[in-house]
Coordinates of C-alpha atoms in Angstrom, one line a residue:
M1 CA 128.2 95.8 91.2
G2 CA 128.6 92.7 89.1
E3 CA 126.5 90.8 86.7
E4 CA 124.3 89.3 89.4
N5 CA 123.2 92.7 90.4
A6 CA 122.5 93.7 86.9
K7 CA 120.3 90.6 86.5
A8 CA 118.3 91.7 89.6
S9 CA 117.9 95.3 88.6
Y10 CA 114.3 94.6 87.9
S11 CA 111.9 93.2 90.4
S12 CA 110.8 90.0 88.8
L13 CA 108.7 86.9 89.3
G14 CA 110.5 83.7 89.9
P15 CA 110.2 80.7 87.5
V16 CA 106.5 80.2 86.5
D17 CA 104.9 77.2 88.2
K18 CA 101.5 76.4 86.8
K19 CA 100.5 75.0 90.1
K20 CA 101.0 78.4 91.7
G21 CA 99.2 81.7 91.3
G22 CA 95.8 82.3 89.8
F23 CA 92.6 82.5 91.8
T24 CA 93.7 79.7 94.1
A25 CA 96.5 81.9 95.5
S26 CA 94.4 85.1 95.4
S27 CA 91.6 83.5 97.5
F28 CA 93.9 83.7 100.5
I29 CA 94.5 87.4 99.8
F30 CA 90.7 87.9 99.5
V31 CA 90.2 86.4 102.9
L32 CA 92.8 88.6 104.5
L33 CA 91.3 91.7 102.9
A34 CA 87.8 90.9 104.1
L35 CA 88.9 90.2 107.7
D36 CA 91.3 93.1 107.9
N37 CA 88.8 95.5 106.3
M38 CA 86.2 94.6 108.9
G39 CA 88.1 96.4 111.6
F40 CA 89.8 99.0 109.4
V41 CA 86.6 100.4 108.0
A42 CA 84.7 100.1 111.2
N43 CA 87.3 102.1 113.0
M44 CA 87.6 104.6 110.1
V45 CA 83.8 105.5 110.3
S46 CA 83.4 105.4 114.1
M47 CA 86.6 106.8 115.3
V48 CA 85.3 110.4 114.9
L49 CA 82.7 109.6 117.7
Y50 CA 85.4 107.9 119.8
F51 CA 87.5 111.0 119.7
M52 CA 84.5 113.2 120.6
Y53 CA 82.9 111.2 123.4
V54 CA 85.8 109.3 124.9
M55 CA 88.8 111.5 124.2
K56 CA 86.8 114.8 124.5
F57 CA 87.8 116.4 121.2
D58 CA 85.6 119.0 119.6
L59 CA 83.9 118.5 116.2
A60 CA 86.6 120.0 114.0
H61 CA 89.5 118.5 116.0
S62 CA 87.8 115.0 115.8
A63 CA 87.3 115.3 112.1
N64 CA 90.8 116.5 111.5
T65 CA 92.4 113.8 113.7
V66 CA 90.5 111.1 111.7
T67 CA 91.5 112.6 108.3
N68 CA 95.1 113.1 109.4
F69 CA 95.2 109.5 110.6
M70 CA 93.8 108.2 107.3
G71 CA 96.1 110.5 105.3
S72 CA 99.1 109.2 107.2
T73 CA 98.0 105.6 106.7
F74 CA 97.7 105.9 102.9
L75 CA 100.9 108.0 102.7
L76 CA 102.9 105.3 104.5
S77 CA 101.8 102.8 101.9
L78 CA 104.7 104.1 99.9
I79 CA 107.0 102.6 102.4
G80 CA 105.4 99.2 102.0
G81 CA 105.6 99.6 98.3
F82 CA 109.2 100.7 98.3
I83 CA 110.4 97.9 100.6
S84 CA 108.6 95.2 98.7
D85 CA 110.1 96.4 95.4
T86 CA 113.6 96.7 96.8
Y87 CA 114.5 94.6 99.8
L88 CA 111.8 92.0 100.7
S89 CA 109.2 90.0 98.9
R90 CA 105.7 91.3 98.9
F91 CA 104.6 88.4 101.0
T92 CA 107.2 89.0 103.7
T93 CA 106.5 92.8 103.7
C94 CA 102.8 92.2 104.3
L95 CA 103.6 89.9 107.3
I96 CA 105.9 92.4 108.9
F97 CA 103.6 95.3 108.6
G98 CA 100.6 93.1 109.5
T99 CA 102.4 92.3 112.8
V100 CA 102.7 96.1 113.5
E101 CA 99.1 96.6 112.7
I102 CA 98.0 93.9 115.1
L103 CA 100.2 95.4 117.9
A104 CA 98.6 98.8 117.3
L105 CA 95.1 97.3 117.6
V106 CA 96.1 95.6 120.9
L107 CA 97.3 99.0 122.3
M108 CA 94.0 100.7 121.2
T109 CA 92.0 97.9 122.9
I110 CA 94.0 98.4 126.1
Q111 CA 93.5 102.1 126.1
A112 CA 89.7 101.8 125.4
Y113 CA 89.4 99.3 128.2
S114 CA 91.4 101.2 130.9
K115 CA 89.6 104.1 132.5
D116 CA 93.0 105.3 133.7
L117 CA 93.9 106.0 130.1
H118 CA 90.8 108.1 129.4
P119 CA 90.4 111.9 130.1
K120 CA 88.4 112.8 133.2
P121 CA 84.7 113.0 132.5
S122 CA 84.6 116.6 133.8
C123 CA 87.3 117.7 131.3
M124 CA 85.9 119.8 128.5
S125 CA 88.9 120.7 126.3
S126 CA 92.6 119.9 125.9
C127 CA 92.0 116.7 127.8
V128 CA 94.5 114.4 126.1
E129 CA 97.9 114.9 127.5
G130 CA 100.7 113.0 129.3
R131 CA 100.5 109.2 129.2
I132 CA 97.0 109.4 127.7
A133 CA 98.3 111.3 124.7
F134 CA 101.3 109.1 124.4
M135 CA 99.2 105.9 124.3
L136 CA 96.7 107.3 121.9
Y137 CA 99.1 108.8 119.4
A138 CA 101.6 105.9 119.6
S139 CA 98.9 103.4 118.8
L140 CA 97.5 105.6 116.0
C141 CA 101.0 105.9 114.5
L142 CA 101.7 102.2 114.6
L143 CA 98.2 101.5 113.1
A144 CA 98.9 103.9 110.3
L145 CA 102.3 102.4 109.7
G146 CA 101.1 98.8 109.8
S147 CA 97.9 99.3 107.7
G148 CA 99.7 101.5 105.2
G149 CA 102.6 99.1 104.7
V150 CA 100.2 96.2 104.1
R151 CA 98.2 98.2 101.5
G152 CA 101.4 99.2 99.8
A153 CA 102.4 95.6 99.0
L154 CA 99.2 93.5 99.1
P155 CA 97.5 94.6 95.8
A156 CA 100.7 94.1 93.8
L157 CA 101.2 90.6 95.4
G158 CA 97.7 89.6 94.3
A159 CA 98.2 91.0 90.8
D160 CA 101.5 89.2 90.5
Q161 CA 99.5 86.0 90.4
F162 CA 98.1 87.1 87.0
N163 CA 101.1 89.0 85.7
R164 CA 101.2 87.8 82.1
K165 CA 99.6 89.2 79.0
E166 CA 97.5 86.0 78.3
E167 CA 95.9 86.6 81.7
A168 CA 94.8 90.2 81.2
K169 CA 91.1 89.3 81.7
S170 CA 91.9 87.5 84.9
L171 CA 93.9 90.5 86.2
A172 CA 90.8 92.7 85.7
T173 CA 88.7 90.1 87.5
F174 CA 91.2 90.0 90.3
F175 CA 90.9 93.7 91.0
N176 CA 87.1 93.5 91.0
G177 CA 87.4 90.6 93.4
L178 CA 89.8 92.7 95.5
M179 CA 87.1 95.4 95.8
L180 CA 84.3 92.9 96.5
S181 CA 86.2 91.1 99.3
S182 CA 87.0 94.5 100.9
T183 CA 83.4 95.6 100.6
I184 CA 82.1 92.4 102.2
G185 CA 84.5 92.8 105.1
A186 CA 83.6 96.5 105.5
T187 CA 79.9 95.7 105.5
I188 CA 80.3 93.4 108.5
G189 CA 82.5 96.0 110.1
V190 CA 80.2 99.0 109.9
T191 CA 77.3 96.9 111.1
A192 CA 78.4 94.3 113.7
I193 CA 81.6 95.9 115.0
V194 CA 80.3 99.4 115.0
Y195 CA 77.2 98.3 116.9
V196 CA 79.3 96.5 119.5
S197 CA 81.6 99.5 119.9
I198 CA 78.8 102.0 120.5
N199 CA 76.2 99.9 122.3
A200 CA 78.5 97.6 124.3
A201 CA 81.9 99.1 124.8
W202 CA 84.6 100.6 122.6
Y203 CA 87.2 98.1 123.7
W204 CA 85.0 95.2 122.5
G205 CA 85.0 96.8 119.0
F206 CA 88.8 97.2 119.0
F207 CA 89.2 93.6 120.4
I208 CA 87.1 92.1 117.7
S209 CA 89.0 94.0 115.1
T210 CA 92.3 92.7 116.5
I211 CA 91.1 89.1 116.4
A212 CA 89.7 89.4 112.9
T213 CA 93.0 90.9 111.6
F214 CA 95.1 88.2 113.3
V215 CA 93.0 85.5 111.8
G216 CA 93.2 87.2 108.4
F217 CA 97.0 87.2 108.5
A218 CA 97.1 83.6 109.7
V219 CA 95.1 82.5 106.7
F220 CA 97.3 84.7 104.4
A221 CA 100.5 83.0 105.8
I222 CA 99.0 79.5 105.2
G223 CA 98.7 80.4 101.5
K224 CA 102.4 80.9 101.0
P225 CA 103.0 77.6 99.1
F226 CA 100.5 78.8 96.5
Y227 CA 101.9 82.3 95.8
R228 CA 104.1 83.4 92.9
L229 CA 106.7 85.5 94.7
Q230 CA 108.8 88.2 93.1
I231 CA 112.5 88.7 93.5
P232 CA 113.3 92.2 95.0
G233 CA 115.5 94.3 92.7
D234 CA 117.4 97.5 92.8
S235 CA 115.9 100.5 94.5
P236 CA 113.3 102.1 92.1
I237 CA 113.9 105.4 93.8
I238 CA 117.7 105.2 93.0
R239 CA 116.9 104.3 89.4
I240 CA 114.7 107.4 89.1
V241 CA 117.2 109.7 90.7
Q242 CA 119.9 108.4 88.4
V243 CA 118.0 109.4 85.3
I244 CA 117.3 112.9 86.6
V245 CA 120.9 113.4 87.8
V246 CA 122.5 112.1 84.6
A247 CA 120.0 114.1 82.4
I248 CA 121.0 117.3 84.2
K249 CA 124.7 116.4 83.9
N250 CA 124.3 115.9 80.1
R251 CA 122.0 118.9 79.6
R252 CA 124.6 120.6 77.4
L253 CA 125.0 117.6 75.0
P254 CA 123.1 117.9 71.7
Q255 CA 119.8 116.0 71.4
P256 CA 120.3 112.8 69.4
G257 CA 118.7 112.9 66.0
S258 CA 117.5 109.3 66.3
P259 CA 116.6 106.9 69.2
Q260 CA 119.1 104.5 67.7
E261 CA 121.9 106.7 69.1
L262 CA 120.7 106.2 72.7
Y263 CA 122.3 103.7 75.0
E264 CA 120.7 100.3 75.8
I265 CA 121.7 96.8 76.7
S266 CA 120.4 93.5 75.4
E267 CA 117.7 91.5 77.2
K268 CA 120.1 88.6 77.3
E269 CA 122.7 90.6 79.2
S270 CA 120.2 92.2 81.6
N271 CA 118.2 89.0 82.1
Y272 CA 115.1 90.9 82.8
S273 CA 111.8 89.0 83.1
E274 CA 109.9 91.8 81.4
E275 CA 110.3 93.2 77.9
K276 CA 112.1 96.4 77.5
I277 CA 110.1 99.7 77.2
A278 CA 110.1 101.2 73.8
H279 CA 111.4 104.8 73.3
T280 CA 108.8 107.6 73.3
D281 CA 109.1 111.2 72.3
Q282 CA 107.5 112.7 75.4
F283 CA 109.8 114.5 77.9
R284 CA 112.7 114.3 75.4
F285 CA 115.0 116.2 77.8
L286 CA 115.2 113.0 79.8
D287 CA 116.7 111.2 76.8
K288 CA 119.9 113.0 77.5
A289 CA 120.4 110.6 80.4
A290 CA 120.8 107.8 77.8
I291 CA 123.5 109.6 75.7
L292 CA 126.9 107.9 76.0
G293 CA 129.6 110.4 75.5
K294 CA 132.5 109.8 73.2
D295 CA 135.3 107.8 74.8
T296 CA 133.1 107.3 77.9
K297 CA 132.6 103.9 79.5
P298 CA 129.0 103.1 80.5
Q299 CA 128.7 103.2 84.3
Q300 CA 126.2 104.1 86.9
W301 CA 125.7 107.8 87.3
V302 CA 127.3 108.3 83.8
V303 CA 124.7 106.9 81.5
C304 CA 121.3 105.3 81.8
T305 CA 119.6 102.8 79.5
V306 CA 116.6 103.7 77.3
T307 CA 114.4 101.4 79.4
Q308 CA 115.5 103.2 82.6
V309 CA 114.7 106.6 81.1
E310 CA 111.3 105.3 79.9
E311 CA 110.5 104.1 83.4
V312 CA 110.8 107.7 84.6
K313 CA 108.7 108.9 81.7
V314 CA 105.9 106.4 82.5
L315 CA 105.8 107.6 86.2
T316 CA 105.9 111.2 85.1
R317 CA 102.9 110.6 82.8
M318 CA 101.0 109.1 85.7
L319 CA 101.4 112.0 88.0
P320 CA 98.6 114.3 86.5
I321 CA 96.2 111.3 86.8
L322 CA 97.2 110.9 90.4
F323 CA 96.7 114.5 91.2
S324 CA 93.4 114.7 89.4
T325 CA 91.9 112.2 91.8
I326 CA 92.8 113.9 95.1
I327 CA 89.7 116.1 95.2
M328 CA 87.5 113.0 95.0
N329 CA 89.2 111.5 98.1
T330 CA 88.8 114.8 99.9
C331 CA 85.0 114.3 99.3
L332 CA 85.4 110.7 100.7
A333 CA 86.8 112.1 103.9
Q334 CA 83.6 114.0 104.6
L335 CA 81.5 110.8 104.5
Q336 CA 83.7 109.5 107.3
T337 CA 83.6 112.6 109.4
F338 CA 80.9 115.3 108.9
S339 CA 78.3 112.8 107.5
V340 CA 78.8 110.6 110.5
Q341 CA 78.2 113.6 112.7
Q342 CA 75.1 114.5 110.6
G343 CA 73.8 111.0 111.2
N344 CA 74.4 111.3 114.9
A345 CA 72.0 114.3 115.0
M346 CA 69.2 112.6 113.1
N347 CA 66.5 110.1 113.9
R348 CA 68.4 106.8 114.1
H349 CA 65.4 104.5 114.9
L350 CA 64.3 101.7 112.7
G351 CA 61.3 100.6 114.6
S352 CA 62.5 99.9 118.1
F353 CA 66.1 99.4 116.9
E354 CA 68.4 102.4 117.2
V355 CA 71.0 102.4 114.3
P356 CA 74.5 103.6 115.2
A357 CA 75.3 106.6 113.0
P358 CA 78.6 105.1 111.8
S359 CA 76.7 102.2 110.4
V360 CA 75.1 104.3 107.6
P361 CA 77.9 103.5 105.2
V362 CA 76.5 100.0 105.1
I363 CA 74.1 101.3 102.4
P364 CA 76.7 102.0 99.7
L365 CA 78.5 98.8 100.8
L366 CA 75.4 96.8 100.1
F367 CA 75.0 98.5 96.8
M368 CA 78.6 97.7 95.9
S369 CA 78.3 94.1 97.0
I370 CA 75.5 93.7 94.5
L371 CA 76.8 95.9 91.7
I372 CA 80.4 94.6 91.6
P373 CA 79.3 91.0 90.5
I374 CA 76.8 92.6 88.1
Y375 CA 79.6 94.7 86.7
E376 CA 82.0 91.8 86.4
F377 CA 79.7 89.1 85.0
F378 CA 77.3 91.2 82.9
F379 CA 78.6 94.6 82.0
V380 CA 82.3 93.7 81.4
P381 CA 81.5 90.8 78.9
F382 CA 79.0 93.0 77.1
A383 CA 81.4 96.0 76.9
R384 CA 84.2 93.7 75.9
K385 CA 82.4 92.7 72.7
I386 CA 82.1 96.4 71.8
T387 CA 85.4 97.7 72.8
N388 CA 87.6 94.6 72.6
H389 CA 89.2 95.8 75.8
P390 CA 90.0 93.0 78.4
S391 CA 88.4 95.1 81.2
G392 CA 85.4 96.2 79.1
I393 CA 86.3 99.9 79.4
T394 CA 89.7 101.4 80.0
Q395 CA 90.9 102.1 83.5
L396 CA 90.8 105.9 83.0
Q397 CA 87.2 105.7 81.8
R398 CA 86.3 104.0 85.0
V399 CA 88.1 106.7 87.0
G400 CA 86.2 109.4 85.1
V401 CA 82.8 107.9 85.9
G402 CA 83.8 107.9 89.6
L403 CA 84.8 111.5 89.5
V404 CA 81.4 112.6 88.1
L405 CA 79.5 110.6 90.7
S406 CA 81.6 112.0 93.6
A407 CA 80.6 115.6 92.5
I408 CA 77.0 114.6 92.5
S409 CA 77.3 112.9 95.9
M410 CA 78.6 116.2 97.5
A411 CA 75.8 118.2 95.9
V412 CA 73.2 115.8 97.3
A413 CA 74.9 115.8 100.7
G414 CA 74.5 119.6 100.8
I415 CA 70.8 119.3 99.9
V416 CA 70.1 116.7 102.6
E417 CA 71.9 118.8 105.2
V418 CA 69.7 121.8 104.3
K419 CA 66.6 119.6 104.7
R420 CA 67.9 118.3 108.0
K421 CA 68.5 121.7 109.5
N422 CA 65.2 123.1 108.3
Q423 CA 63.4 120.2 110.1
V424 CA 65.5 120.7 113.2
H425 CA 64.2 124.3 113.5
K426 CA 60.8 122.7 113.6
D427 CA 61.9 120.3 116.4
I428 CA 61.7 117.4 114.0
K429 CA 64.5 115.0 113.3
I430 CA 64.5 113.5 109.8
S431 CA 65.4 109.8 109.3
L432 CA 69.0 108.8 109.3
F433 CA 68.4 107.0 106.0
W434 CA 68.2 110.3 104.1
L435 CA 72.0 110.0 104.2
S436 CA 71.7 106.9 102.1
F437 CA 71.5 109.0 98.9
Q438 CA 75.0 110.6 99.3
Y439 CA 76.5 107.4 100.5
A440 CA 75.0 105.2 97.8
I441 CA 76.2 107.6 95.0
F442 CA 79.6 107.8 96.4
G443 CA 79.8 104.1 97.0
I444 CA 79.3 103.5 93.3
A445 CA 81.8 106.2 92.5
D446 CA 84.4 104.5 94.7
M447 CA 83.7 101.1 93.0
F448 CA 84.7 102.7 89.7
T449 CA 87.6 104.8 90.7
L450 CA 89.4 102.7 93.3
V451 CA 89.5 99.6 91.1
G452 CA 90.3 101.6 88.0
L453 CA 93.3 103.3 89.7
L454 CA 94.7 100.1 91.2
E455 CA 94.6 98.3 87.8
F456 CA 95.9 101.4 86.0
F457 CA 98.9 102.0 88.2
Y458 CA 99.8 98.3 88.3
K459 CA 99.5 97.6 84.6
E460 CA 101.3 100.8 83.5
A461 CA 104.1 100.6 86.0
P462 CA 107.6 99.5 85.0
A463 CA 108.5 95.9 86.1
G464 CA 110.6 96.9 89.1
M465 CA 108.1 99.5 90.4
K466 CA 104.8 97.6 90.6
S467 CA 104.3 97.9 94.4
L468 CA 105.5 101.5 94.4
S469 CA 103.2 102.5 91.5
T470 CA 100.2 100.7 93.0
S471 CA 100.8 102.7 96.1
F472 CA 100.0 105.8 94.1
T473 CA 96.3 104.9 94.5
W474 CA 96.7 105.2 98.3
L475 CA 98.9 108.3 97.9
S476 CA 95.9 110.0 96.2
L477 CA 93.7 108.9 99.2
S478 CA 96.4 110.3 101.6
F479 CA 96.6 113.7 99.8
G480 CA 92.7 113.8 99.8
Y481 CA 92.5 113.3 103.5
F482 CA 95.2 115.8 104.3
L483 CA 93.6 118.3 101.9
S484 CA 90.4 117.8 103.8
S485 CA 92.1 118.9 107.1
I486 CA 93.5 121.9 105.3
F487 CA 90.2 122.9 103.8
V488 CA 88.5 122.6 107.2
D489 CA 91.0 124.9 108.9
V490 CA 91.3 127.4 106.1
I491 CA 87.6 127.7 105.4
N492 CA 86.9 128.1 109.1
A493 CA 89.5 130.9 109.3
V494 CA 88.3 132.7 106.2
T495 CA 84.6 132.5 106.9
K496 CA 85.1 133.5 110.5
R497 CA 86.5 136.9 109.2
I498 CA 83.8 137.6 106.6
A499 CA 80.7 136.1 108.1
P500 CA 78.4 138.6 109.9
S501 CA 78.2 136.2 112.8
K502 CA 82.0 136.1 113.0
Q503 CA 81.8 132.3 113.2
G504 CA 83.3 129.9 110.7
W505 CA 81.2 127.5 108.6
L506 CA 82.4 124.5 110.6
H507 CA 82.8 126.1 114.1
G508 CA 82.0 124.4 117.4
I509 CA 80.8 121.0 118.4
D510 CA 77.1 121.4 117.5
I511 CA 76.5 120.6 113.9
N512 CA 73.1 122.3 114.0
E513 CA 74.8 125.6 114.5
N514 CA 77.2 125.6 111.7
N515 CA 77.1 125.5 107.8
V516 CA 78.3 122.1 106.7
H517 CA 76.0 122.3 103.7
L518 CA 78.1 125.2 102.3
F519 CA 81.2 123.1 102.7
Y520 CA 79.6 120.2 100.8
W521 CA 78.6 122.5 97.9
F522 CA 82.1 124.1 97.9
L523 CA 83.5 120.5 97.3
A524 CA 80.9 119.8 94.7
I525 CA 81.9 122.9 92.6
L526 CA 85.6 122.1 93.1
S527 CA 84.9 118.5 91.9
C528 CA 83.3 119.8 88.7
I529 CA 86.4 122.0 88.0
N530 CA 88.6 119.0 88.8
F531 CA 86.7 116.8 86.4
A532 CA 87.4 119.2 83.5
N533 CA 91.1 119.1 84.5
Y534 CA 91.0 115.2 84.6
L535 CA 89.5 115.0 81.1
Y536 CA 92.4 117.0 79.7
W537 CA 95.1 114.7 81.3
A538 CA 93.2 111.5 80.6
S539 CA 93.0 112.5 76.9
W540 CA 96.7 113.4 76.9
Y541 CA 97.8 110.1 78.5
K542 CA 99.1 107.4 76.2
Y543 CA 98.8 103.9 77.7
K544 CA 102.1 102.1 77.8
T545 CA 100.4 98.9 76.7
D546 CA 99.1 100.7 73.6
E547 CA 102.6 101.3 72.3
P548 CA 103.6 99.0 69.5
A549 CA 106.1 96.4 70.5
S550 CA 109.7 97.5 69.9
K551 CA 111.6 95.8 67.1
I552 CA 115.0 95.2 68.4
Q553 CA 118.1 95.0 66.3
L554 CA 121.3 94.5 68.2
K555 CA 124.6 95.9 67.1
P556 CA 127.5 94.6 69.2
L557 CA 130.0 97.1 70.5
N558 CA 133.6 96.5 71.7
Q559 CA 134.2 94.8 75.0
I560 CA 133.1 97.5 77.4
P561 CA 131.6 97.3 80.9
L562 CA 127.9 97.1 81.6
I563 CA 126.2 100.1 83.1
N564 CA 127.1 98.7 86.5
G565 CA 130.8 98.6 85.6
D566 CA 131.3 94.9 85.3
P567 CA 134.2 94.4 82.8
S568 CA 133.2 90.8 82.1
T569 CA 130.1 91.6 80.0
Q570 CA 129.4 93.1 76.6
D571 CA 127.0 95.8 75.7
S572 CA 124.8 96.4 72.8
V573 CA 122.7 99.2 71.3
I574 CA 119.1 98.7 70.7
K575 CA 117.7 100.1 67.5
T576 CA 114.1 100.9 68.3
K577 CA 111.3 101.5 65.8
I578 CA 108.0 103.0 67.0

């Protein structure tokens, strides 16, 4: 590779145009999020009933299909993040995956409309096979790929509009606006679209979702002249692998006594748009990747720069935070599966109006629609005066509040389920709105945690890994949904062996005959243990932005190739003080 590749080795924003970016550009993104989330959340909360009553799945199979679908969606966000960091701009990435998402919704609409693509009404089990199975799973796979890819690139594109230190406060406001627009769209989805799906026809719900998503991406595309677009750089995955491989190759070399001995190139030579990352003492074994051996020319897979090594250190420090939020997202999965099934077995009448069970999440969404502006315009300015932090409180403090509330939500869910079953035994159905307690508490938890994680992963990420790092938020959601499926299967298998009735906690299709409340309490206890684990790692974590700026003193070397092997450039050593 030549000098041009070296200059593009970081994903960077193009020349700053004051007429571009800011809230003018992000307003188009907010519109897309609201319209896209209308259908996405509506399908997320109602699909468990679609699988049960249209596709003839049993209770556990329906719940696991939804959680596996959601897990796959958020896992595939890594692809969107990777592509937008490496090959395409975030704007182009969103449009491509948005097209796939719209295609998937069209296929789901067709299947919901065509009776020939439904199992026979008389079928009781293993009904989805042949062309019916192909259509169902093909559309679900495409929807997961499209939705996941968009979510992997879109938050970072929006944050790029505020990607400078002097706009730190605006960046925090953007992420709160991101959450608010998503919440408003979801509120419309779980009321209007869910009502149409259940009371009119499922295909009408999917059709409305398709139209809303199409309009959202049309508005998003119109906003292109206002966006600040980044230049894709070298593969972040390759940069990570290089550090690991070179560190292993150099494992026998003695550890340098000073960071000054480690290899680095000047900012002028690399032409990066972001400042270099200062050397840190954590994970010092990775420093061996930045040791330039005697009589050795600096080339790829031979030596890495200090900045490249520090990129890997930053991502490594993030991993415990990522893993500490998985249990919370496992709890979230229950509110979209078993809680919906709870609501379906309760009194859903509000006067003469019958409320669809999947519409219950509107309660936390309404809470969030009110609380997010209060948080942004009242709490943050007040907290900012005390803490001097641009966001009022740190991102990890926000996440911690959410983890506590998620544990409380699961405990309350178990209590409500016990009350519901006790009343069922008396031939009384309690009101659907008893579920509002667990939903409202978790809604507030999600407001804190999701925004905190998005802002944390974006701000802490190295310059060339913004999209990939932001996708870690969705990766946590993915692992949470997959873990939910594992818990359901394992707990069913274990409790079936030890229970006197020889039936698992979550057996069968009748929620009145199983023990969902025990599963909720299991998750509540697990959440408390996980919070203690999170406190340890959050205390251990050192924010990249808290590190003192490096004081760079360049010492020219002889004419030697850059790390990419271009003989036309010079190299330098950075003397770093921390």
